[in-house]
Tab-separated table of C-alpha atoms in Angstrom:
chain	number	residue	atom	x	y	z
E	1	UNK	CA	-59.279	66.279	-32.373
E	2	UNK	CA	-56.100	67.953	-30.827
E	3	UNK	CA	-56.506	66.005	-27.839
E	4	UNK	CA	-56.619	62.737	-29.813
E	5	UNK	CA	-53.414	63.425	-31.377
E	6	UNK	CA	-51.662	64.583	-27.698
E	7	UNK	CA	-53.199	61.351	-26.238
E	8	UNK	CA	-51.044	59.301	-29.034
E	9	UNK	CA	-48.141	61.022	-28.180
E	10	UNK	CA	-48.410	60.467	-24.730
E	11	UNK	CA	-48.914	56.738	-25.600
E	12	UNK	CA	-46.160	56.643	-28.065
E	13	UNK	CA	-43.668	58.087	-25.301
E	14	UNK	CA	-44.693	55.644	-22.847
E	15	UNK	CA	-43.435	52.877	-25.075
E	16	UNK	CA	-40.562	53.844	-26.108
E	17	UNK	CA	-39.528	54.486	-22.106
E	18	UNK	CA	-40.657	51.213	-21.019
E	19	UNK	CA	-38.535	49.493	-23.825
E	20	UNK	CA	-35.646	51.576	-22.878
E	21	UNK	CA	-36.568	50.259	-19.284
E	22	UNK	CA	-36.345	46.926	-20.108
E	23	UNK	CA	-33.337	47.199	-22.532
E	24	UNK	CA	-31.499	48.618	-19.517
E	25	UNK	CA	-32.917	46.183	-17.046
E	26	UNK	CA	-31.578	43.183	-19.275
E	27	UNK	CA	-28.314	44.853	-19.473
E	28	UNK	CA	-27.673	44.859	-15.990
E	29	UNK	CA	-28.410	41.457	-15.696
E	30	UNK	CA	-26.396	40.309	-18.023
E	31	UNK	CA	-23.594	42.138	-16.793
E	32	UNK	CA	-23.982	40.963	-13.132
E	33	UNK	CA	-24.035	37.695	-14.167
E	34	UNK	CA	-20.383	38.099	-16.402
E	35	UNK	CA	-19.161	39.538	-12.574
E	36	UNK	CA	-20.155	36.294	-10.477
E	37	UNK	CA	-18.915	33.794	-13.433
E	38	UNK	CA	-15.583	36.137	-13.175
E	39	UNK	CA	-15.312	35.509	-9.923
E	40	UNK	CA	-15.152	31.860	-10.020
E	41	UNK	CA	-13.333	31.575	-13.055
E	42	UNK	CA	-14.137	27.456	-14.088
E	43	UNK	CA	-10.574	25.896	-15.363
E	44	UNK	CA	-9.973	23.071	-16.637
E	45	UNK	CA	-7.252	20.997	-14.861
E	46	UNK	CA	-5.925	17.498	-14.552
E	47	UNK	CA	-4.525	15.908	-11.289
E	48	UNK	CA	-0.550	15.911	-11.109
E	49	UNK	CA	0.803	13.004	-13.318
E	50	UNK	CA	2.624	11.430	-10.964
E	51	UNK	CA	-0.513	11.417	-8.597
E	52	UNK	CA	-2.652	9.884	-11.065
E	53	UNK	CA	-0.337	6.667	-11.151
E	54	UNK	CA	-2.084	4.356	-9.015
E	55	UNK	CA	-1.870	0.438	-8.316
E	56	UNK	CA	-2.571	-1.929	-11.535
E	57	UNK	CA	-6.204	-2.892	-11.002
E	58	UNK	CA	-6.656	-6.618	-9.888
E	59	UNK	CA	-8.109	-9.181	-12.306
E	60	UNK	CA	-11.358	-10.892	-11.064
E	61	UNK	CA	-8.922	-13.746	-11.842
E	62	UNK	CA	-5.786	-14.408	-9.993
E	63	UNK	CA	-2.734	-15.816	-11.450
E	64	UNK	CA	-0.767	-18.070	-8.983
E	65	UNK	CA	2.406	-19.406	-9.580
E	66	UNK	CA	4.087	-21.666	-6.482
E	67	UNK	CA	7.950	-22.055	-6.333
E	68	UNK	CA	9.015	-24.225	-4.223
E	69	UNK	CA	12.887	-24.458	-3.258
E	70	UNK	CA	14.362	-28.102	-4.374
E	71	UNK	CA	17.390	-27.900	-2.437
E	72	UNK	CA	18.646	-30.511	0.213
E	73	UNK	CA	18.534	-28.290	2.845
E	74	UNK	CA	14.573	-28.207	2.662
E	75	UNK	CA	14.595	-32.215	2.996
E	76	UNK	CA	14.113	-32.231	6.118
E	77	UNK	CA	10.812	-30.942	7.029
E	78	UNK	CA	9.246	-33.958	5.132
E	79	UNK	CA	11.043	-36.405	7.337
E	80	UNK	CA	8.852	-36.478	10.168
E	81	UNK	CA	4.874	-36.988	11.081
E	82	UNK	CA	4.113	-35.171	14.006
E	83	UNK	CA	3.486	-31.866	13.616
E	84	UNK	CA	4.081	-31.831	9.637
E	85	UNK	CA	2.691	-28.631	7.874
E	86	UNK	CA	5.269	-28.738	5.530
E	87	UNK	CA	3.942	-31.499	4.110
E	88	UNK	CA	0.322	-30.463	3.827
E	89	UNK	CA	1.597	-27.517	1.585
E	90	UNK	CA	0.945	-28.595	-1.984
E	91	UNK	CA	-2.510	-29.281	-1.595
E	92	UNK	CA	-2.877	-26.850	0.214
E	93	UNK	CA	-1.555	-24.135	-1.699
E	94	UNK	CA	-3.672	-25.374	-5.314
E	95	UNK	CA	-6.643	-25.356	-3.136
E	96	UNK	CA	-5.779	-21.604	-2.399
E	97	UNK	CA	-4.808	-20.808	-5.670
E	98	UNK	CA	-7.932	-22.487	-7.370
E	99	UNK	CA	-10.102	-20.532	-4.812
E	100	UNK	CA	-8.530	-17.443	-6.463
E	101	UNK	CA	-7.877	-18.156	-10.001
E	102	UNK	CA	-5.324	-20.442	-11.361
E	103	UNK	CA	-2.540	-21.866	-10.241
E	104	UNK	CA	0.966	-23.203	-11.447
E	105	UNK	CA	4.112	-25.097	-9.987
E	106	UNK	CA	7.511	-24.888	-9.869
E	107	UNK	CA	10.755	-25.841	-8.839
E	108	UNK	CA	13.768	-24.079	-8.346
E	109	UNK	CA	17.682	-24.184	-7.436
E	110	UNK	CA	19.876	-22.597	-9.640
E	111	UNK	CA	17.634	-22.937	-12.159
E	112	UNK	CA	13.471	-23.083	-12.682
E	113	UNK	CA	11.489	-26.005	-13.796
E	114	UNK	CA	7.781	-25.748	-14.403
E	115	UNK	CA	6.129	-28.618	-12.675
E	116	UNK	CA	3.532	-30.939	-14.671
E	117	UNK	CA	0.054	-32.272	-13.476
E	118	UNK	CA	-0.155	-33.632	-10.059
E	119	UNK	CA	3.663	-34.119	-10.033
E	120	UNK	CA	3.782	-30.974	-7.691
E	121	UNK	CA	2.216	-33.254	-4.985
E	122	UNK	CA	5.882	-34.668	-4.509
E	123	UNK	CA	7.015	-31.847	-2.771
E	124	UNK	CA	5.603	-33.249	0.686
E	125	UNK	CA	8.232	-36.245	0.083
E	126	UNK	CA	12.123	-36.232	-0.078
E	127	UNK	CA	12.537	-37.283	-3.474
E	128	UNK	CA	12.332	-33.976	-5.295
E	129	UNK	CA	14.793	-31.792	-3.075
E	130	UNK	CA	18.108	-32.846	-5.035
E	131	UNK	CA	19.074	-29.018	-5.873
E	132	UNK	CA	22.594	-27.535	-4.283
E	133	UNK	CA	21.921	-23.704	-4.944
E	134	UNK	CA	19.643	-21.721	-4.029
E	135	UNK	CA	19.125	-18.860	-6.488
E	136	UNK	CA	15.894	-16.531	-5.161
E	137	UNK	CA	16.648	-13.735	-6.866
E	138	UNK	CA	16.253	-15.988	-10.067
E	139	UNK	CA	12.876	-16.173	-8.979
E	140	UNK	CA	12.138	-12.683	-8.980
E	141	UNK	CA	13.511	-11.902	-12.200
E	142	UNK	CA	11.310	-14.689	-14.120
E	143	UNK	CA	8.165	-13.727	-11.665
E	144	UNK	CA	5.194	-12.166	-13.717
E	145	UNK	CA	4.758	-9.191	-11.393
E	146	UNK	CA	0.648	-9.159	-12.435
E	147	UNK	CA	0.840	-12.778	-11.320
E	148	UNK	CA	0.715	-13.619	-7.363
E	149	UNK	CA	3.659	-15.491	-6.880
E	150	UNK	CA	4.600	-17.696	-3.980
E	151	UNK	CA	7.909	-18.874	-2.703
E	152	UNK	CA	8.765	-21.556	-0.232
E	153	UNK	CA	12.000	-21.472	1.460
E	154	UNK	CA	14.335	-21.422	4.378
E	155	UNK	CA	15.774	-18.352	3.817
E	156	UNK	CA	19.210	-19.837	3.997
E	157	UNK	CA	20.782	-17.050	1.663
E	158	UNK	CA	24.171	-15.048	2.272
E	159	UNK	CA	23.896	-11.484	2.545
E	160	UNK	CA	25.252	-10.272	-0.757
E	161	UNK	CA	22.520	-13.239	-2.209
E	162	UNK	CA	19.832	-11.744	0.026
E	163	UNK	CA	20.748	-7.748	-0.582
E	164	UNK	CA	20.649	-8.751	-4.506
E	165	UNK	CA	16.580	-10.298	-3.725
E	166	UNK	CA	16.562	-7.178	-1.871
E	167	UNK	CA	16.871	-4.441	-4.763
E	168	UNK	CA	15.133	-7.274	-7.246
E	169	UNK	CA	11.850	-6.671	-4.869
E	170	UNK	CA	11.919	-3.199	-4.452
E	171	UNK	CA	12.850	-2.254	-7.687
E	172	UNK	CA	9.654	-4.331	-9.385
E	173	UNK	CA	7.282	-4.609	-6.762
E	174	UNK	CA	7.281	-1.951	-3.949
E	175	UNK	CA	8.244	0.966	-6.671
E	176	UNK	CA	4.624	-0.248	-8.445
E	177	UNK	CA	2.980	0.075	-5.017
E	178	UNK	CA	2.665	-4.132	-4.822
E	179	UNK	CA	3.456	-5.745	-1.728
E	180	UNK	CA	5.742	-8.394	0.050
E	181	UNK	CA	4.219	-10.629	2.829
E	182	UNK	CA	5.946	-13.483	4.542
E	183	UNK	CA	4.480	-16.422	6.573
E	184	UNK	CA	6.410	-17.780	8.723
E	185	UNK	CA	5.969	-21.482	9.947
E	186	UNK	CA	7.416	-23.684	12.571
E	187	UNK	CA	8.066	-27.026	11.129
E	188	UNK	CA	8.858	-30.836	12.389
E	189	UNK	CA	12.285	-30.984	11.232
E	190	UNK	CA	15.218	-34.105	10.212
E	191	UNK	CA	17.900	-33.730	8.100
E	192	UNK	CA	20.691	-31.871	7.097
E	193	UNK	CA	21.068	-27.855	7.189
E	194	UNK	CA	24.059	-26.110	4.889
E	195	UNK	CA	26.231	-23.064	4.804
E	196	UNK	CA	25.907	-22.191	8.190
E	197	UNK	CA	27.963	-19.112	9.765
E	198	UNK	CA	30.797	-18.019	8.565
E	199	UNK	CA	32.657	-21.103	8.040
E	200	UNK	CA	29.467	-22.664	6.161
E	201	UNK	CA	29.329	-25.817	8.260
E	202	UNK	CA	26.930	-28.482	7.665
E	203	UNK	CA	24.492	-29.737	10.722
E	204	UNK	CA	22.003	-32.681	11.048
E	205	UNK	CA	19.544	-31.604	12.980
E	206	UNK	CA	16.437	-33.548	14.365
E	207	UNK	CA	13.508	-31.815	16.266
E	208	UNK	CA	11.666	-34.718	16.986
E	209	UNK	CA	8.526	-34.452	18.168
E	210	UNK	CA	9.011	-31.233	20.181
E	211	UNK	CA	7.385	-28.166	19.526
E	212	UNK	CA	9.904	-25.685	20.911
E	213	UNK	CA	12.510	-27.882	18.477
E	214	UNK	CA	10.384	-27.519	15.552
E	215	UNK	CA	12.197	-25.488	12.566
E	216	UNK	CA	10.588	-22.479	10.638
E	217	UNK	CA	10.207	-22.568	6.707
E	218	UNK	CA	8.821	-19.595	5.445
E	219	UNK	CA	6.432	-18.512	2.349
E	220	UNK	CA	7.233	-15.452	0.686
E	221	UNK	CA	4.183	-13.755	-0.877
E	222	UNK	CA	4.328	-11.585	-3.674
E	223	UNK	CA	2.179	-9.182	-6.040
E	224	UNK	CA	-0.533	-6.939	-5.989
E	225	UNK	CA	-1.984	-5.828	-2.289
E	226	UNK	CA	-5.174	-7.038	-2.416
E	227	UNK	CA	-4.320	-10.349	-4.044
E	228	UNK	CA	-1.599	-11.120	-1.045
E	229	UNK	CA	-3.761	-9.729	1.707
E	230	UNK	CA	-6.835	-12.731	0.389
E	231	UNK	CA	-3.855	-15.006	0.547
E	232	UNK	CA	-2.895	-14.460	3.872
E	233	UNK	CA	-6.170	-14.543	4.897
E	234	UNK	CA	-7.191	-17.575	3.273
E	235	UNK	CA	-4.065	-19.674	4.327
E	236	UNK	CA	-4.762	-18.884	7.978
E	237	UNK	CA	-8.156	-19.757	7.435
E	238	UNK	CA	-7.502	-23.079	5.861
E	239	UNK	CA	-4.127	-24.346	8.112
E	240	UNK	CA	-5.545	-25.854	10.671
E	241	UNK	CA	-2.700	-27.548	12.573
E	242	UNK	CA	-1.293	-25.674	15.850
E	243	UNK	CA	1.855	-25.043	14.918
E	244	UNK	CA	3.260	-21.622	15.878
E	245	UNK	CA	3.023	-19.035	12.706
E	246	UNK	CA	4.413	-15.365	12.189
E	247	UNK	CA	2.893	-13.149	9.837
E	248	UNK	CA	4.490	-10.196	8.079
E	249	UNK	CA	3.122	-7.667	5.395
E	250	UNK	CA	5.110	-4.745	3.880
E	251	UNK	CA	3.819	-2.275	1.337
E	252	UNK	CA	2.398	1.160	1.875
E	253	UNK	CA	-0.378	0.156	3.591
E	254	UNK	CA	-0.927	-0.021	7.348
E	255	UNK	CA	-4.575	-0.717	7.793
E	256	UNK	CA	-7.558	-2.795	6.578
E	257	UNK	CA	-9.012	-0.125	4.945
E	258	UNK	CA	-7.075	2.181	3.045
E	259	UNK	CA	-7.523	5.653	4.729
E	260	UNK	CA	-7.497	8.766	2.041
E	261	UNK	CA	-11.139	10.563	1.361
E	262	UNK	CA	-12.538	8.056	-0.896
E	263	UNK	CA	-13.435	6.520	2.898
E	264	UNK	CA	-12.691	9.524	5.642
E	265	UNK	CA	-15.261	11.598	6.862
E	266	UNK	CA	-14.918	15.443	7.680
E	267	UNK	CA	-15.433	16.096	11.244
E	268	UNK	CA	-15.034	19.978	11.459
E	269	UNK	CA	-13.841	22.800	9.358
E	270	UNK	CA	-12.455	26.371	10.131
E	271	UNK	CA	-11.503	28.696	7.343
E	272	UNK	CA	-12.342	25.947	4.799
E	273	UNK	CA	-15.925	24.808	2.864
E	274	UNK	CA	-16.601	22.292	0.471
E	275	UNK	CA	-16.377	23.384	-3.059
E	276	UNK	CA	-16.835	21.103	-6.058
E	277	UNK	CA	-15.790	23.568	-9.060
E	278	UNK	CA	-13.689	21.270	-10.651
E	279	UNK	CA	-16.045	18.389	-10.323
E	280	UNK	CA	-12.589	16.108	-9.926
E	281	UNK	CA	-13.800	12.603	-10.323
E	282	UNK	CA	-10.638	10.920	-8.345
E	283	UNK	CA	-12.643	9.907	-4.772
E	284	UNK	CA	-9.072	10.124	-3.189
E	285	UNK	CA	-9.384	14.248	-3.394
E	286	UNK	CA	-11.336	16.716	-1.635
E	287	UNK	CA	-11.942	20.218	-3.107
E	288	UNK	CA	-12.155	23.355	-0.681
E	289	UNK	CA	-12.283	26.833	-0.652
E	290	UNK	CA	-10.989	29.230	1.499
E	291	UNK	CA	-12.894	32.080	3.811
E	292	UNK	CA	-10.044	33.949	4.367
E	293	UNK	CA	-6.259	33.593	2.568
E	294	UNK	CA	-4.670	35.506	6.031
E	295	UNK	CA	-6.175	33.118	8.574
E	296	UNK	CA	-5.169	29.670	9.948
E	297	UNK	CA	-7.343	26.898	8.625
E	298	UNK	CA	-7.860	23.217	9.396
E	299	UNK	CA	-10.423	20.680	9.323
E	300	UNK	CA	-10.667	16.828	11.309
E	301	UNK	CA	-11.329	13.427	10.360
E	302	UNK	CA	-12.050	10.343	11.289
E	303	UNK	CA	-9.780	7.704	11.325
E	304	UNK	CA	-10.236	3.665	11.888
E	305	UNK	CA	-6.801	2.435	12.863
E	306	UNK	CA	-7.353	-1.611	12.455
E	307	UNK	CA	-3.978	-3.134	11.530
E	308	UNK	CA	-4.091	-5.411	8.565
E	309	UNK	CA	-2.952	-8.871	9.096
E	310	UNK	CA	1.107	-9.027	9.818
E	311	UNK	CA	1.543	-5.290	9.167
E	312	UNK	CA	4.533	-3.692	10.692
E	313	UNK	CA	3.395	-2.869	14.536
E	314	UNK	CA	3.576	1.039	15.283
E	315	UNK	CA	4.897	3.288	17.704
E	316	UNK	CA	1.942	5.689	17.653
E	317	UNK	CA	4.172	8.504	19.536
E	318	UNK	CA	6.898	8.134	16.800
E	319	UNK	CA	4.701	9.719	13.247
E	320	UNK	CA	5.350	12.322	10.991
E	321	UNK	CA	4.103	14.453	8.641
E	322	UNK	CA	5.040	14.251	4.982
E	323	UNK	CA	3.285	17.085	2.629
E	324	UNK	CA	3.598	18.599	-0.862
E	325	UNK	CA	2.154	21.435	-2.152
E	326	UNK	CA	2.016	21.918	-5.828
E	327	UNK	CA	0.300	24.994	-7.769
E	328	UNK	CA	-1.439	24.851	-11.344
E	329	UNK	CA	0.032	28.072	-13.623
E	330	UNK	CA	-2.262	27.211	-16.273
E	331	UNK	CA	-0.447	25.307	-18.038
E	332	UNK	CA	1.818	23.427	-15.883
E	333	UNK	CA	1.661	22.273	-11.947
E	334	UNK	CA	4.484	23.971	-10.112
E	335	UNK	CA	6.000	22.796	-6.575
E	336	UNK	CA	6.092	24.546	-3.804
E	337	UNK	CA	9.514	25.081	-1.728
E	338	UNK	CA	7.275	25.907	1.640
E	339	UNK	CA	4.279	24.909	3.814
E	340	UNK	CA	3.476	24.412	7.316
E	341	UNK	CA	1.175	21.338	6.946
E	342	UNK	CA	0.702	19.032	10.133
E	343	UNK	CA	-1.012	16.165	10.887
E	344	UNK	CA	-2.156	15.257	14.491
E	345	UNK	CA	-3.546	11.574	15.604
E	346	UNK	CA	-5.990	12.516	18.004
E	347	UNK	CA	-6.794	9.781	20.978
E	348	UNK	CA	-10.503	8.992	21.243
E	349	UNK	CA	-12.425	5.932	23.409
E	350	UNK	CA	-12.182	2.558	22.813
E	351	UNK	CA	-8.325	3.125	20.749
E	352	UNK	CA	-10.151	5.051	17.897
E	353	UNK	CA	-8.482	8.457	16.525
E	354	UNK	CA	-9.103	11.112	14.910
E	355	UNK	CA	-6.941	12.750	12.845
E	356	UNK	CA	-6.830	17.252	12.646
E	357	UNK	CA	-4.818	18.989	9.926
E	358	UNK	CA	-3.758	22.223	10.171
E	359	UNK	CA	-2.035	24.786	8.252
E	360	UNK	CA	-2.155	28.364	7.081
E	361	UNK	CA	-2.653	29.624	3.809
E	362	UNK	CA	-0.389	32.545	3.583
E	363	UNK	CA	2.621	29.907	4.743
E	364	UNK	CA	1.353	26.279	2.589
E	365	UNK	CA	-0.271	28.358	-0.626
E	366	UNK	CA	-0.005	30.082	-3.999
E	367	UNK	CA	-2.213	33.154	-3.613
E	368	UNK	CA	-4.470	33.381	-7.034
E	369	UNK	CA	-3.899	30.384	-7.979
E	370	UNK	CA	-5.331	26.577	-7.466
E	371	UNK	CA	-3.575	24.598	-5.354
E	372	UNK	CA	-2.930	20.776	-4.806
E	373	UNK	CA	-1.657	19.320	-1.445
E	374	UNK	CA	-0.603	15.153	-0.950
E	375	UNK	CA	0.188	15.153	2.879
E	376	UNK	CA	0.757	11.480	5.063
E	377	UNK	CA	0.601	11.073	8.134
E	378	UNK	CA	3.531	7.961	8.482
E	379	UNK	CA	5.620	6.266	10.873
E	380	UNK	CA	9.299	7.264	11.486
E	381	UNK	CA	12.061	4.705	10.815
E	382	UNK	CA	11.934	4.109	14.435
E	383	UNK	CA	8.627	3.917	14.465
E	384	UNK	CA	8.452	0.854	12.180
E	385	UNK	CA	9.065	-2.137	13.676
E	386	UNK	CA	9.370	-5.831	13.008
E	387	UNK	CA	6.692	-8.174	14.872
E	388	UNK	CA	8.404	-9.749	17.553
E	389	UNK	CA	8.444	-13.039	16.056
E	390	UNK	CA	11.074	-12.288	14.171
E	391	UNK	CA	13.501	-11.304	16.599
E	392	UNK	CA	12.890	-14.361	18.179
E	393	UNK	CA	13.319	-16.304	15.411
E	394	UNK	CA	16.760	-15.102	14.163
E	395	UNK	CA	20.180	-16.222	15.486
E	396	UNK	CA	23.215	-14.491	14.320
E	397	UNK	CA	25.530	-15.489	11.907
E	398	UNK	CA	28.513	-16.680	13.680
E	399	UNK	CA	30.934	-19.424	13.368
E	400	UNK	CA	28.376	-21.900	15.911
E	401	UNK	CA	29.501	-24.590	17.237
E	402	UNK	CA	28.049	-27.977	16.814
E	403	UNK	CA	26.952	-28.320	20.423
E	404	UNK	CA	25.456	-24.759	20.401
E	405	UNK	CA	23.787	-24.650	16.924
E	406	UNK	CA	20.341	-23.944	17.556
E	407	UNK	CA	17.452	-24.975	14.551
E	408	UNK	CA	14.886	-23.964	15.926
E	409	UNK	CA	16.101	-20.363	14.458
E	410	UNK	CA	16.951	-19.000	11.417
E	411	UNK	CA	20.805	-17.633	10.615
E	412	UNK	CA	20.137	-13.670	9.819
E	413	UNK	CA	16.573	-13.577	9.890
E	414	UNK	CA	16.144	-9.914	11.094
E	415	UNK	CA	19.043	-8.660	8.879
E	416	UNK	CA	16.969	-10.783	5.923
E	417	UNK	CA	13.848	-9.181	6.835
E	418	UNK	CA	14.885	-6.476	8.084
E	419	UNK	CA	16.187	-5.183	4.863
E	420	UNK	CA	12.913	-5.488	3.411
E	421	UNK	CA	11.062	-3.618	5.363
E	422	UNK	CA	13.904	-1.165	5.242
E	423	UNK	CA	13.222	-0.786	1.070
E	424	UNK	CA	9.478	-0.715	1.511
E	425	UNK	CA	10.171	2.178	4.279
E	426	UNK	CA	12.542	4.374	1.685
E	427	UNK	CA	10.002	3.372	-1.367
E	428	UNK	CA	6.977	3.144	-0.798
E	429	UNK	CA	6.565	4.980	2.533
E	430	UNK	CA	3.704	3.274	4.349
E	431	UNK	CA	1.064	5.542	5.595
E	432	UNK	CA	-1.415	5.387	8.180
E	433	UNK	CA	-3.434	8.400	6.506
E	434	UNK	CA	-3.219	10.133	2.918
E	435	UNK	CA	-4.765	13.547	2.752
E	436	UNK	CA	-5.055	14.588	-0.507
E	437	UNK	CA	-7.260	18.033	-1.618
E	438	UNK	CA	-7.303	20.908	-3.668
E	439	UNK	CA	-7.714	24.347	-2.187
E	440	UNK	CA	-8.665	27.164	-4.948
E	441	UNK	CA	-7.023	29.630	-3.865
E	442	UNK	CA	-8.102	32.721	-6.740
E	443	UNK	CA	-9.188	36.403	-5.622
């Protein structure tokens, strides 16, 4: 009987060990897994405000509205047969803008006249051009900047006209990241041409039948990227006559495909892995860790350099780097005064690049804290560059003689568009490659 009762003890003490055991067992595990969630402490966070502003999204269904200048200088490129764009324009145009959504018609001078029915089909006849100022910048005002708006014109404006269409443009288009193309066409030309150089004279001019005569008119394109990039496309698609065409696009774009991480690739990394704590849903940004805070880090991408049509060419040796840092605090996302971010186009075969950035930590970071970069690779001033067509296109504005006046050109042309790309360059700040990530940078 005594060893019955010592045999429950036994039993008894076994138990209560083994739940001690266990207690302690569950414990520990508890406690090791409070020390891993410490150290990757989840936050919540939202991008930087001004990041998060991005282009108004474009309507399945395009707005069009065509503007055509009414003034007598534009007479003269209905004049003529032979080699007559000009006057294939309006139904042209409404079968461009019906392929896109809808279109409308106007008229303009000093003043802006909506245009009725089929009555826009006058344009390609003298009749309608009865209009003695030109007022472009009236234009802009009265444009609906969610609309895709159209202007045909000589671009016969003075310079205080043209600087005021200027700051009109960049001020409600390029600061909304919307773009500004212009076609530029070679026309048959007879008539009259006003206000030219510095005395304003007044020329007739006739091209005949001569190409190298032939006088530009040119089609300023305006509104969201997409929606003038389909329009450029489509009109030289559809013009099918040979006469000689120059095509220009500004905005902050510089290739077919727009080149941030919602379509680059990661080549290589050093110092930096992937790391999706944040689970940010922007496809623009790229979240990474860091291996070590103390070492030099950088990782490559590809890069597809196709120019889109009439983009600004480049002078691939003449790019910069353009980076921000910013820092979240918990509450608020700081700036950084410092980093040593850099960009570097890398030559590959065939004219493909890649692109390696590199930086280190200690230099571009907060320490303990998450950080958010926005880094460009873009052209310098020099960098950016007219087509050629222009140039060759533009005569100065001098007091000409009759016997020297050329038509073939246009008075100012590079000063005109020059000063475009000029406010698109201090603006918008076109980019060949935006690298945007966030580095979490906590112990």
């Amino acid at each position: 009987m005594k060893n019955f009762f010592e045999d429950i003890k036994r039993w008894d003490y076994c138990i209560v060990m083994k739940k001690k055991f266990l207690n302690l067992a569950f414990i520990a595990m508890i406690l090791l897994a409070a020390t891993l969630t410490g150290c990757s402490e989840d936050i919540s966070i939202e991008l930087p405000p001004d990041f998060q502003k991005t282009p108004e999204p474009v309507p399945e269904k395009v707005f069009m509205d065509i503007y055509f200048d009414a003034t007598y200088s534009m007479q003269g490129y209905t004049t003529l047969s032979a080699g007559n764009v000009y006057r294939t324009l309006p139904d042209l145009l409404f079968d461009i803008g019906s392929s896109m959504g809808e279109v409308k018609f106007y008229s303009f001078g000093e003043n802006i006249k909506e245009i009725e029915g089929k009555e826009y089909r006058r344009f390609s006849s003298p009749e309608p051009y009865d209009e003695i100022i030109t007022a472009v910048h009236n234009v802009i005002d009265n444009s609906n900047d969610s609309h895709l708006s159209v202007i045909i014109t000589d671009l016969f404006e003075s310079d205080s006209d043209w600087s005021n269409v200027t700051k009109k443009l960049r001020d409600k288009y390029f600061a909304k990241h919307q773009a500004v193309a212009v076609i530029g066409i070679k026309n048959s030309f007879y008539g009259d041409i006003f206000d030219v150089g510095l005395n304003a004279a007044k020329f007739n001019y006739n091209s005949y039948d001569t190409p190298e005569r032939f006088r530009p008119f040119y089609l300023i394109i305006i509104g969201a990227e997409v929606s003038v990039n389909e329009f450029m496309e489509k009109f030289k698609e559809r013009q099918s006559l040979p006469n000689e065409t120059g095509y220009l696009l500004l905005s902050e774009n510089l290739t077919e495909s727009t080149n941030d991480f919602s379509k680059l690739k990661i080549l290589e990394m050093e110092n930096f892995f992937a790391d999706d704590i944040f689970n940010i849903s922007d496809k623009r940004v790229k979240e990474f860790g860091l291996d070590s805070f103390s070492e030099p880090a950088m990782f490559t991408v590809d890069f597809d350099y196709k120019q889109k049509l009439g983009a600004c060419p480049l002078d691939i040796s003449a790019l910069t780097t353009q980076a921000q840092v910013m820092y979240f605090d918990g509450e608020e996302w700081k700036l950084r005064t410092e980093n040593d971010i850099n960009i570097e186009l890398i030559p590959l075969e065939n004219q493909n690049y890649s692109a390696k950035v590199t930086l280190t930590p200690e230099k571009s970071f907060a320490e303990g804290y998450v950080n958010f970069v926005q880094a460009s690779l873009s052209p310098t001033a020099k960098g950016y560059k007219l087509p050629d067509w222009v140039k060759e296109w533009s005569m100065a504005n001098v007091d000409v003689a009759p016997e020297n006046f050329d038509g073939s050109k246009t008075v100012n042309l590079t000063q005109v568009l020059g000063s475009l790309k000029d406010s698109v360059f201090a603006t918008a700040r076109p980019a060949l490659l935006k690298i945007n990530f966030i580095v979490d940078a906590r112990s």
